[in-house]
Amino acid sequence: MQTLLPYSPPTITRHLSGQNSAANRNRHAHGLNSNICERIDGVPVADLAARFGSPLFVFSERTLREKIQRAREAFESRYPNTRFAWSYKTNYLNAICRVFHSEGSIAEVVSEFEYEKARRNGIAGRDIIFNGPHKTRAGLELAASEGAMIQVDNWDELLLLDTIAKEQGRSIDIAIRCWLDAGIQPVWSKFGFGVENGEAWRAIRRIAESRGRLNLQGLHTHIGTYILEPNAYKVAAEKLITLMERCRESYGWALKYLNLGGGFPSLSTLHYSYQPAEQVVPPIEKYAEAIAGALNTLPRDRRPRLYLESGRALVDEAGYLITSIVAVKQTGASGPITLAGKAAKAPAYMPESTGSAYVIDAGINILYSGNWYRFNVKPAKALRESAQHPVKLYGCLCMNIDVIREQVSLPAMTTGDHLVMHPVGAYNFTQSMQFITYRPAVVMIGLDGRVEIIRERENLDYVQRLERVPEHLLCGSRE
Ligand SMILES: *Cc1c(COP(=O)(O)O)cnc(C)c1O
């Protein structure tokens, strides 16, 4: 759904900031220092690495708060009855969740593990949106007894809930998750009930047949992730509104909420995208316009509450990974290019056969989203030799597929120099796995510039805590 942007002339200024300044339109001129990342929120990267070790995940509390505040403002100014629910799976480090909760976000969870986590973060059951394709009977019973917002994914779950309601002689509030064609490919039909194929309506009829055991409170959809097309949300909202209105007409139900899920993009760049994120990612306000525009066509007294479960758009840019170069290698078959020497004019494109590479101390096991996204990689200090060369960036795992960037332009650097990856705040930590080495510490830079550990670096005791060695293998071991 690529639409051509209308031409708007650049404003010629001396400054590099501002949407339309000429300098910003020239992707080869991004300002003097944008190729290095010396500080994060004012704290020198070198100090962070010296104090907490490398690699190190760093989160900016300021950016987290700015992101959620701007998102709330964007939506609430257009549609006051909006609430954000923090998508736990995007990043469920408790400190991160609690920043969002302190900004008024409730919790959105997709498993019982996440449900427990949200409860322990002080979130009441009624302020938890319970999603996910696999909810156990125990999980559903708990969520129902605590008044959580259960978003039913499938027929089996719907019938199980009806059984629970019958057995317990009570009624259970639910919403149903819907999948629909909002013009985004692929359509995520794995989750929920199809709108266009009539399944969502059949589920609603089944709910009506429960005669009050199941109460339909809302409709949910989550159309995908990193959606660059705000209009898709308008389409999705309109389809849910139509379904909601049909519930009113057929059963006299006034649904309390529509849940448009998440999927707003962060300023990250897909591998195949030529343009940098800044040029392809619409601002959050465009999404607010699209969704609020659809909802505001309803008469005032029929406007439901809007829930949003935005994940990556709120946390990705708040996260950095500091790494160190541990080896400089020549990977090609033919003549070396001397990175540290005076190879003044590097060719614009370096074929694999003459490549050089840096090995860094972080692997794809902690940068899983690097499968899809091309992280920005910047040296943590200005280098005397600032000319850039294309290099390959290898992770530190004993696997050939452990490549963080196939090619990135970097100045000549040496072992011990730091590189900063950004944005890496979404999904990388929750999807990381312990493999070969310990996962790194995670710190957060507070609003006052204080740096606090929010997750310790792993150690042998942590990794082995759940292991058990059978008695007969213990003899002779050294404690
Ligand atoms: C993962 C997920 C989200 C968050 O998605 P983002 O693309 O990170 O905004 C929201 N809702 C549901 C149901 C999800 O599974």
Short mmCIF file of C-alpha atoms and ligand atoms in Angstrom, two decimals:
data_model
loop_
_atom_site.label_atom_id
_atom_site.label_comp_id
_atom_site.label_asym_id
_atom_site.label_seq_id
_atom_site.Cartn_x
_atom_site.Cartn_y
_atom_site.Cartn_z
CA MET A 1 0.00 0.00 0.00
CA GLN A 2 2.82 2.35 -0.91
CA THR A 3 1.48 5.82 -1.72
CA LEU A 4 3.59 8.55 -3.25
CA LEU A 5 4.19 11.48 -0.98
CA PRO A 6 3.35 14.86 -2.50
CA TYR A 7 6.37 17.02 -3.19
CA SER A 8 6.99 19.70 -0.62
CA PRO A 9 9.94 22.01 -1.17
CA PRO A 10 12.73 21.93 1.40
CA THR A 11 13.29 24.91 3.64
CA ILE A 12 16.86 26.05 3.33
CA THR A 13 18.29 26.74 6.76
CA ARG A 14 21.63 26.56 8.45
CA HIS A 15 20.25 24.16 10.99
CA LEU A 16 20.14 20.42 10.81
CA SER A 17 16.97 19.95 12.79
CA GLY A 18 13.43 20.37 11.55
CA GLN A 19 11.44 18.12 9.28
CA ASN A 20 12.00 20.06 6.10
CA SER A 21 15.50 21.42 6.42
CA ALA A 22 17.60 20.83 3.35
CA ALA A 23 20.31 19.09 5.32
CA ASN A 24 17.87 16.49 6.58
CA ARG A 25 16.75 15.69 3.11
CA ASN A 26 20.25 14.82 2.04
CA ARG A 27 20.83 11.38 3.40
CA HIS A 28 24.56 11.74 2.90
CA ALA A 29 24.76 14.75 5.18
CA HIS A 30 23.45 13.95 8.61
CA GLY A 31 25.38 16.49 10.59
CA LEU A 32 28.75 16.47 12.19
CA ASN A 33 28.45 13.96 14.98
CA SER A 34 25.61 11.68 13.99
CA ASN A 35 28.05 8.93 13.07
CA ILE A 36 29.21 8.46 16.61
CA CYS A 37 27.35 7.75 19.84
CA GLU A 38 29.52 9.05 22.62
CA ARG A 39 26.87 9.45 25.27
CA ILE A 40 23.47 8.07 26.11
CA ASP A 41 21.30 10.61 27.91
CA GLY A 42 24.44 12.51 28.77
CA VAL A 43 26.25 9.52 30.27
CA PRO A 44 29.51 8.62 28.47
CA VAL A 45 29.33 5.20 26.84
CA ALA A 46 32.91 4.53 27.88
CA ASP A 47 31.97 5.05 31.55
CA LEU A 48 28.97 2.74 31.26
CA ALA A 49 31.11 -0.02 29.76
CA ALA A 50 33.85 0.48 32.36
CA ARG A 51 31.37 0.35 35.23
CA PHE A 52 28.98 -2.38 34.13
CA GLY A 53 30.96 -4.38 31.59
CA SER A 54 30.45 -5.13 27.93
CA PRO A 55 28.16 -6.00 26.32
CA LEU A 56 25.56 -3.94 28.13
CA PHE A 57 21.92 -3.11 27.42
CA VAL A 58 21.11 0.47 28.31
CA PHE A 59 17.61 1.91 28.60
CA SER A 60 16.71 5.56 28.76
CA GLU A 61 13.91 6.26 31.20
CA ARG A 62 13.55 9.68 29.61
CA THR A 63 12.91 8.23 26.17
CA LEU A 64 10.43 5.69 27.56
CA ARG A 65 8.44 8.45 29.21
CA GLU A 66 8.66 10.78 26.23
CA LYS A 67 7.37 8.04 23.94
CA ILE A 68 4.36 7.07 26.02
CA GLN A 69 3.53 10.69 26.86
CA ARG A 70 3.60 11.66 23.20
CA ALA A 71 1.53 8.64 22.22
CA ARG A 72 -1.06 9.40 24.90
CA GLU A 73 -1.24 13.02 23.86
CA ALA A 74 -1.60 12.04 20.20
CA PHE A 75 -4.57 9.82 20.95
CA GLU A 76 -6.21 11.52 23.91
CA SER A 77 -6.27 14.88 22.15
CA ARG A 78 -8.25 13.25 19.33
CA TYR A 79 -10.11 10.60 21.27
CA PRO A 80 -10.12 11.24 25.03
CA ASN A 81 -11.42 7.80 26.01
CA THR A 82 -8.17 6.03 25.11
CA ARG A 83 -6.05 3.78 27.29
CA PHE A 84 -2.70 2.21 26.60
CA ALA A 85 -1.87 -1.29 27.80
CA TRP A 86 1.81 -2.12 27.98
CA SER A 87 2.62 -5.11 25.78
CA TYR A 88 4.62 -7.25 28.19
CA LYS A 89 6.18 -9.51 25.61
CA THR A 90 7.85 -6.55 23.89
CA ASN A 91 9.92 -5.99 27.01
CA TYR A 92 8.93 -7.37 30.39
CA LEU A 93 11.83 -6.29 32.50
CA ASN A 94 9.97 -5.10 35.59
CA ALA A 95 11.61 -1.69 35.66
CA ILE A 96 10.46 -1.04 32.09
CA CYS A 97 6.91 -2.25 32.82
CA ARG A 98 6.78 -0.06 35.89
CA VAL A 99 7.79 3.05 33.95
CA PHE A 100 4.83 2.46 31.66
CA HIS A 101 2.49 1.65 34.55
CA SER A 102 3.55 4.86 36.28
CA GLU A 103 2.56 6.69 33.10
CA GLY A 104 -0.96 5.26 33.33
CA SER A 105 -0.62 2.19 31.12
CA ILE A 106 -2.37 -0.97 32.19
CA ALA A 107 -0.91 -4.38 31.20
CA GLU A 108 -1.37 -6.52 28.10
CA VAL A 109 -0.20 -10.11 28.51
CA VAL A 110 -0.16 -13.15 26.24
CA SER A 111 0.55 -15.94 28.70
CA GLU A 112 0.05 -16.94 32.30
CA PHE A 113 3.69 -16.20 33.00
CA GLU A 114 3.17 -12.62 31.86
CA TYR A 115 -0.11 -12.46 33.77
CA GLU A 116 1.71 -13.41 36.97
CA LYS A 117 4.38 -10.85 36.22
CA ALA A 118 1.85 -8.07 35.76
CA ARG A 119 0.07 -9.02 39.00
CA ARG A 120 3.37 -8.92 40.83
CA ASN A 121 4.03 -5.50 39.34
CA GLY A 122 0.96 -4.39 41.24
CA ILE A 123 -1.51 -4.45 38.37
CA ALA A 124 -5.02 -5.59 39.35
CA GLY A 125 -6.65 -8.33 37.32
CA ARG A 126 -9.26 -5.92 35.94
CA ASP A 127 -6.40 -3.85 34.49
CA ILE A 128 -4.90 -6.76 32.61
CA ILE A 129 -5.76 -7.49 29.00
CA PHE A 130 -5.30 -11.22 28.60
CA ASN A 131 -4.41 -12.18 25.03
CA GLY A 132 -2.77 -15.16 23.42
CA PRO A 133 -3.70 -18.34 21.56
CA HIS A 134 -2.96 -20.64 24.49
CA LYS A 135 -4.65 -20.01 27.78
CA THR A 136 -4.98 -22.94 30.14
CA ARG A 137 -8.09 -23.71 32.16
CA ALA A 138 -6.27 -22.67 35.34
CA GLY A 139 -5.17 -19.43 33.72
CA LEU A 140 -8.68 -18.66 32.49
CA GLU A 141 -10.21 -19.47 35.88
CA LEU A 142 -7.80 -17.15 37.62
CA ALA A 143 -8.26 -14.37 35.07
CA ALA A 144 -12.04 -14.72 35.22
CA SER A 145 -12.09 -14.66 39.02
CA GLU A 146 -9.94 -11.51 39.02
CA GLY A 147 -12.06 -9.76 36.39
CA ALA A 148 -9.31 -9.57 33.76
CA MET A 149 -10.13 -8.54 30.22
CA ILE A 150 -9.99 -11.91 28.51
CA GLN A 151 -9.68 -11.60 24.72
CA VAL A 152 -10.87 -14.94 23.41
CA ASP A 153 -8.73 -16.34 20.62
CA ASN A 154 -10.57 -19.43 19.36
CA TRP A 155 -13.61 -21.71 19.63
CA ASP A 156 -12.00 -24.09 22.10
CA GLU A 157 -11.27 -21.25 24.45
CA LEU A 158 -14.76 -19.81 24.02
CA LEU A 159 -16.43 -23.13 24.83
CA LEU A 160 -14.08 -23.75 27.74
CA LEU A 161 -14.99 -20.36 29.20
CA ASP A 162 -18.67 -21.16 28.82
CA THR A 163 -18.08 -24.45 30.64
CA ILE A 164 -16.24 -22.67 33.45
CA ALA A 165 -19.06 -20.12 33.74
CA LYS A 166 -21.61 -22.93 33.86
CA GLU A 167 -19.69 -24.93 36.47
CA GLN A 168 -19.11 -21.92 38.67
CA GLY A 169 -22.61 -20.54 38.18
CA ARG A 170 -21.31 -17.16 37.22
CA SER A 171 -20.96 -14.89 34.22
CA ILE A 172 -17.63 -14.02 32.63
CA ASP A 173 -16.80 -10.81 30.80
CA ILE A 174 -14.96 -11.40 27.54
CA ALA A 175 -13.93 -9.80 24.29
CA ILE A 176 -13.16 -11.68 21.10
CA ARG A 177 -10.06 -11.27 19.05
CA CYS A 178 -10.78 -10.76 15.35
CA TRP A 179 -8.64 -11.04 12.29
CA LEU A 180 -9.47 -8.99 9.26
CA ASP A 181 -8.07 -7.72 6.02
CA ALA A 182 -6.85 -4.18 6.61
CA GLY A 183 -4.86 -4.15 3.38
CA ILE A 184 -1.71 -5.43 5.08
CA GLN A 185 -0.05 -8.58 3.80
CA PRO A 186 0.19 -11.15 5.18
CA VAL A 187 -3.14 -11.10 7.02
CA TRP A 188 -2.49 -12.48 10.50
CA SER A 189 -5.20 -15.12 10.44
CA LYS A 190 -3.54 -17.26 13.08
CA PHE A 191 -5.21 -15.30 15.85
CA GLY A 192 -8.86 -14.85 16.61
CA PHE A 193 -12.02 -15.18 14.55
CA GLY A 194 -12.27 -14.04 10.93
CA VAL A 195 -14.46 -11.02 10.33
CA GLU A 196 -14.84 -11.33 6.57
CA ASN A 197 -15.53 -15.08 6.60
CA GLY A 198 -18.33 -14.70 9.13
CA GLU A 199 -16.60 -16.56 11.94
CA ALA A 200 -16.48 -13.60 14.29
CA TRP A 201 -20.22 -13.22 13.91
CA ARG A 202 -20.78 -16.93 14.53
CA ALA A 203 -18.74 -16.59 17.72
CA ILE A 204 -20.88 -13.64 18.76
CA ARG A 205 -24.04 -15.66 18.12
CA ARG A 206 -22.63 -18.43 20.29
CA ILE A 207 -21.94 -15.90 23.03
CA ALA A 208 -25.56 -14.72 22.77
CA GLU A 209 -26.68 -18.34 23.15
CA SER A 210 -24.85 -18.59 26.47
CA ARG A 211 -27.69 -16.45 27.89
CA GLY A 212 -25.55 -14.18 29.97
CA ARG A 213 -22.91 -16.67 31.08
CA LEU A 214 -20.54 -14.95 28.66
CA ASN A 215 -20.79 -11.16 28.35
CA LEU A 216 -19.26 -9.60 25.28
CA GLN A 217 -17.56 -6.40 26.40
CA GLY A 218 -15.33 -5.62 23.47
CA LEU A 219 -13.71 -6.50 20.18
CA HIS A 220 -9.99 -6.83 19.61
CA THR A 221 -7.70 -6.94 16.64
CA HIS A 222 -3.93 -6.76 16.23
CA ILE A 223 -3.26 -6.51 12.52
CA GLY A 224 0.48 -7.05 12.55
CA THR A 225 3.69 -5.37 13.56
CA TYR A 226 5.81 -2.52 12.17
CA ILE A 227 2.83 -1.36 10.10
CA LEU A 228 3.98 1.59 8.01
CA GLU A 229 0.50 2.40 6.74
CA PRO A 230 -1.68 4.40 9.17
CA ASN A 231 -4.70 3.93 6.92
CA ALA A 232 -4.70 0.21 7.70
CA TYR A 233 -5.81 1.12 11.23
CA LYS A 234 -8.67 3.19 9.85
CA VAL A 235 -9.82 0.15 7.87
CA ALA A 236 -9.44 -2.10 10.92
CA ALA A 237 -11.31 0.32 13.17
CA GLU A 238 -14.14 0.64 10.66
CA LYS A 239 -14.52 -3.12 10.42
CA LEU A 240 -14.67 -3.49 14.20
CA ILE A 241 -17.16 -0.60 14.41
CA THR A 242 -19.40 -2.34 11.88
CA LEU A 243 -19.30 -5.51 13.95
CA MET A 244 -19.93 -3.57 17.14
CA GLU A 245 -22.95 -1.83 15.59
CA ARG A 246 -24.30 -5.16 14.44
CA CYS A 247 -24.14 -6.38 18.05
CA ARG A 248 -26.22 -3.36 19.07
CA GLU A 249 -28.78 -3.88 16.35
CA SER A 250 -29.12 -7.64 16.76
CA TYR A 251 -28.83 -8.03 20.53
CA GLY A 252 -29.07 -4.55 22.00
CA TRP A 253 -25.55 -4.85 23.41
CA ALA A 254 -23.52 -1.70 23.94
CA LEU A 255 -19.94 -2.90 23.80
CA LYS A 256 -17.63 -1.10 26.21
CA TYR A 257 -14.44 -1.13 24.19
CA LEU A 258 -12.62 -1.65 20.94
CA ASN A 259 -9.03 -2.81 21.18
CA LEU A 260 -6.89 -1.96 18.16
CA GLY A 261 -3.81 -3.83 19.41
CA GLY A 262 -0.30 -2.64 18.64
CA GLY A 263 1.92 -2.67 15.59
CA PHE A 264 2.93 0.98 15.28
CA PRO A 265 6.50 1.10 13.98
CA SER A 266 9.56 2.33 15.81
CA LEU A 267 12.34 4.20 14.05
CA SER A 268 14.02 1.01 12.94
CA THR A 269 14.88 -0.05 9.44
CA LEU A 270 14.15 -3.32 7.70
CA HIS A 271 17.07 -5.00 5.94
CA TYR A 272 15.62 -4.64 2.48
CA SER A 273 14.56 -1.03 2.97
CA TYR A 274 16.81 1.38 1.15
CA GLN A 275 15.53 4.44 2.93
CA PRO A 276 16.36 5.10 6.55
CA ALA A 277 13.58 4.76 9.11
CA GLU A 278 13.27 8.52 9.55
CA GLN A 279 11.97 8.72 5.99
CA VAL A 280 9.53 5.82 5.98
CA VAL A 281 8.08 5.71 9.48
CA PRO A 282 5.04 7.96 9.92
CA PRO A 283 4.74 9.78 13.24
CA ILE A 284 2.39 8.34 15.87
CA GLU A 285 0.00 11.26 15.29
CA LYS A 286 -0.87 9.84 11.87
CA TYR A 287 -2.02 6.60 13.50
CA ALA A 288 -4.03 8.54 16.06
CA GLU A 289 -5.70 10.51 13.27
CA ALA A 290 -6.58 7.33 11.39
CA ILE A 291 -8.09 5.53 14.39
CA ALA A 292 -9.75 8.51 16.06
CA GLY A 293 -11.09 9.60 12.68
CA ALA A 294 -12.98 6.34 12.36
CA LEU A 295 -14.25 6.27 15.96
CA ASN A 296 -15.35 9.90 15.95
CA THR A 297 -17.86 9.20 13.19
CA LEU A 298 -19.97 7.48 15.86
CA PRO A 299 -22.50 9.54 17.81
CA ARG A 300 -20.85 10.78 21.00
CA ASP A 301 -22.83 8.54 23.36
CA ARG A 302 -21.97 5.43 21.37
CA ARG A 303 -18.21 5.86 21.33
CA PRO A 304 -16.50 2.96 23.06
CA ARG A 305 -13.32 3.10 25.05
CA LEU A 306 -10.26 2.60 22.84
CA TYR A 307 -7.50 0.32 24.05
CA LEU A 308 -4.10 0.23 22.39
CA GLU A 309 -1.36 -2.32 23.01
CA SER A 310 1.55 -0.53 21.41
CA GLY A 311 4.88 -2.25 22.08
CA ARG A 312 7.83 -1.61 19.82
CA ALA A 313 6.92 2.02 19.07
CA LEU A 314 7.24 2.87 22.75
CA VAL A 315 10.33 0.94 23.82
CA ASP A 316 12.56 0.26 20.85
CA GLU A 317 14.34 3.60 20.68
CA ALA A 318 14.83 3.70 24.44
CA GLY A 319 17.15 0.68 24.21
CA TYR A 320 20.83 0.58 23.26
CA LEU A 321 23.40 -2.18 23.27
CA ILE A 322 26.99 -1.28 24.03
CA THR A 323 29.42 -3.82 22.61
CA SER A 324 33.19 -4.07 22.19
CA ILE A 325 35.28 -5.09 19.26
CA VAL A 326 37.17 -8.23 20.24
CA ALA A 327 38.91 -9.00 16.94
CA VAL A 328 39.59 -7.42 13.58
CA LYS A 329 39.66 -9.94 10.75
CA GLN A 330 40.19 -10.19 7.09
CA THR A 331 37.49 -12.38 5.62
CA GLY A 332 38.12 -12.19 1.90
CA ALA A 333 40.21 -14.37 -0.37
CA SER A 334 42.12 -11.62 -2.13
CA GLY A 335 44.33 -8.79 -0.95
CA PRO A 336 43.71 -7.21 2.43
CA ILE A 337 42.52 -3.68 2.88
CA THR A 338 44.34 -2.10 5.76
CA LEU A 339 41.74 -0.58 7.94
CA ALA A 340 44.13 1.02 10.33
CA GLY A 341 46.43 2.20 7.56
CA LYS A 342 46.04 4.86 4.93
CA ALA A 343 43.60 3.12 2.64
CA ALA A 344 42.35 6.61 1.93
CA LYS A 345 39.80 5.89 -0.75
CA ALA A 346 37.69 2.90 0.09
CA PRO A 347 35.46 1.79 -2.77
CA ALA A 348 31.79 2.50 -2.25
CA TYR A 349 31.02 -1.20 -2.35
CA MET A 350 33.36 -3.83 -1.04
CA PRO A 351 32.83 -7.30 -2.48
CA GLU A 352 32.93 -10.20 -0.07
CA SER A 353 36.24 -11.35 -1.56
CA THR A 354 38.11 -8.36 -0.19
CA GLY A 355 36.10 -7.87 2.97
CA SER A 356 37.18 -7.10 6.46
CA ALA A 357 35.26 -7.82 9.59
CA TYR A 358 34.97 -6.90 13.22
CA VAL A 359 34.03 -9.53 15.76
CA ILE A 360 32.06 -8.06 18.65
CA ASP A 361 31.30 -9.48 22.08
CA ALA A 362 27.53 -9.77 21.47
CA GLY A 363 25.81 -12.41 19.37
CA ILE A 364 22.48 -12.84 17.62
CA ASN A 365 21.26 -14.68 20.70
CA ILE A 366 20.73 -11.29 22.33
CA LEU A 367 19.96 -9.39 19.11
CA TYR A 368 17.27 -11.58 17.66
CA SER A 369 15.41 -8.75 15.95
CA GLY A 370 18.53 -8.25 13.83
CA ASN A 371 17.03 -10.98 11.66
CA TRP A 372 14.63 -8.37 10.28
CA TYR A 373 16.00 -5.00 11.27
CA ARG A 374 19.21 -3.25 10.30
CA PHE A 375 20.49 -1.74 13.50
CA ASN A 376 22.34 1.52 13.50
CA VAL A 377 25.89 0.79 14.57
CA LYS A 378 28.03 3.66 15.76
CA PRO A 379 31.46 3.97 17.35
CA ALA A 380 31.37 5.34 20.88
CA LYS A 381 34.08 7.86 20.18
CA ALA A 382 35.32 10.04 17.38
CA LEU A 383 38.27 8.38 15.70
CA ARG A 384 41.27 10.15 14.31
CA GLU A 385 40.88 8.34 11.04
CA SER A 386 37.27 9.12 10.32
CA ALA A 387 37.06 7.69 6.78
CA GLN A 388 34.50 4.91 6.69
CA HIS A 389 34.98 1.45 5.26
CA PRO A 390 32.45 -1.27 4.64
CA VAL A 391 32.96 -4.07 7.13
CA LYS A 392 31.10 -7.16 8.17
CA LEU A 393 30.02 -7.35 11.78
CA TYR A 394 30.26 -10.79 13.35
CA GLY A 395 28.79 -11.77 16.67
CA CYS A 396 30.78 -13.77 19.20
CA LEU A 397 28.95 -17.12 18.91
CA CYS A 398 30.46 -20.26 17.47
CA MET A 399 27.99 -20.32 14.61
CA ASN A 400 28.55 -19.14 11.08
CA ILE A 401 25.12 -17.52 10.96
CA ASP A 402 26.04 -15.21 13.80
CA VAL A 403 26.29 -12.05 11.72
CA ILE A 404 24.91 -8.82 13.14
CA ARG A 405 25.34 -6.77 9.97
CA GLU A 406 26.37 -8.14 6.57
CA GLN A 407 27.86 -4.80 5.77
CA VAL A 408 28.17 -1.57 7.69
CA SER A 409 30.33 1.49 7.12
CA LEU A 410 32.66 2.11 10.00
CA PRO A 411 35.95 3.87 10.52
CA ALA A 412 39.14 1.95 11.21
CA MET A 413 38.75 0.61 14.73
CA THR A 414 40.64 -1.69 16.96
CA THR A 415 40.16 -4.27 19.66
CA GLY A 416 38.60 -2.78 22.77
CA ASP A 417 36.78 0.02 20.94
CA HIS A 418 33.10 0.27 21.70
CA LEU A 419 30.22 0.15 19.25
CA VAL A 420 26.66 1.14 20.10
CA MET A 421 23.67 -0.58 18.47
CA HIS A 422 20.37 1.24 18.33
CA PRO A 423 17.39 0.91 18.46
CA VAL A 424 17.29 -2.46 20.23
CA GLY A 425 14.78 -1.95 23.05
CA ALA A 426 11.95 -4.03 21.57
CA TYR A 427 11.87 -7.83 21.72
CA ASN A 428 15.64 -8.39 21.83
CA PHE A 429 15.72 -8.91 25.54
CA THR A 430 12.53 -10.95 25.87
CA GLN A 431 13.54 -13.15 22.94
CA SER A 432 17.16 -13.51 23.99
CA MET A 433 18.53 -16.88 24.96
CA GLN A 434 21.37 -17.91 27.13
CA PHE A 435 23.80 -19.62 24.80
CA ILE A 436 27.54 -20.19 25.24
CA THR A 437 27.99 -17.05 27.32
CA TYR A 438 26.10 -15.21 30.02
CA ARG A 439 23.51 -12.70 29.01
CA PRO A 440 24.63 -9.17 29.78
CA ALA A 441 23.51 -6.76 32.44
CA VAL A 442 20.76 -4.28 31.70
CA VAL A 443 20.87 -0.77 33.14
CA MET A 444 18.50 2.15 33.06
CA ILE A 445 19.52 5.78 33.03
CA GLY A 446 17.05 7.62 35.22
CA LEU A 447 15.65 11.08 34.62
CA ASP A 448 18.27 12.50 36.95
CA GLY A 449 21.10 10.78 35.08
CA ARG A 450 21.60 8.11 37.74
CA VAL A 451 22.39 4.71 36.29
CA GLU A 452 20.85 1.66 37.93
CA ILE A 453 21.08 -2.01 37.18
CA ILE A 454 17.65 -3.38 36.23
CA ARG A 455 18.91 -6.89 35.50
CA GLU A 456 22.20 -8.33 36.67
CA ARG A 457 24.58 -9.99 34.30
CA GLU A 458 23.99 -13.74 34.48
CA ASN A 459 26.43 -16.01 36.29
CA LEU A 460 27.04 -19.73 36.64
CA ASP A 461 24.81 -20.10 39.70
CA TYR A 462 21.92 -18.48 37.88
CA VAL A 463 22.32 -20.57 34.75
CA GLN A 464 22.64 -23.83 36.68
CA ARG A 465 20.04 -23.18 39.34
CA LEU A 466 17.43 -25.46 37.83
CA GLU A 467 19.82 -28.25 36.95
CA ARG A 468 19.92 -31.48 38.94
CA VAL A 469 22.71 -34.06 38.72
CA PRO A 470 21.71 -37.67 39.47
CA GLU A 471 23.40 -39.05 42.61
CA HIS A 472 25.56 -41.59 40.79
CA LEU A 473 27.19 -38.84 38.74
CA LEU A 474 28.07 -36.75 41.73
CA CYS A 475 30.92 -38.81 43.24
CA GLY A 476 34.30 -37.35 42.69
CA SER A 477 32.93 -33.99 41.63
CA ARG A 478 34.51 -30.88 42.88
CA GLU A 479 32.20 -28.52 44.66
C1 LIG B 1 2.98 -8.38 20.33
C2 LIG B 1 1.63 -7.83 20.50
C3 LIG B 1 1.44 -6.44 20.65
C4 LIG B 1 2.56 -5.44 20.51
O1 LIG B 1 2.94 -5.34 19.18
P1 LIG B 1 3.95 -4.21 18.65
O2 LIG B 1 4.06 -4.49 17.21
O3 LIG B 1 5.24 -4.38 19.38
O4 LIG B 1 3.31 -2.88 18.94
C5 LIG B 1 0.15 -6.01 20.90
N1 LIG B 1 -0.90 -6.86 20.98
C6 LIG B 1 -0.75 -8.19 20.82
C7 LIG B 1 -1.93 -9.08 20.93
C8 LIG B 1 0.51 -8.71 20.58
O5 LIG B 1 0.65 -10.05 20.41
#
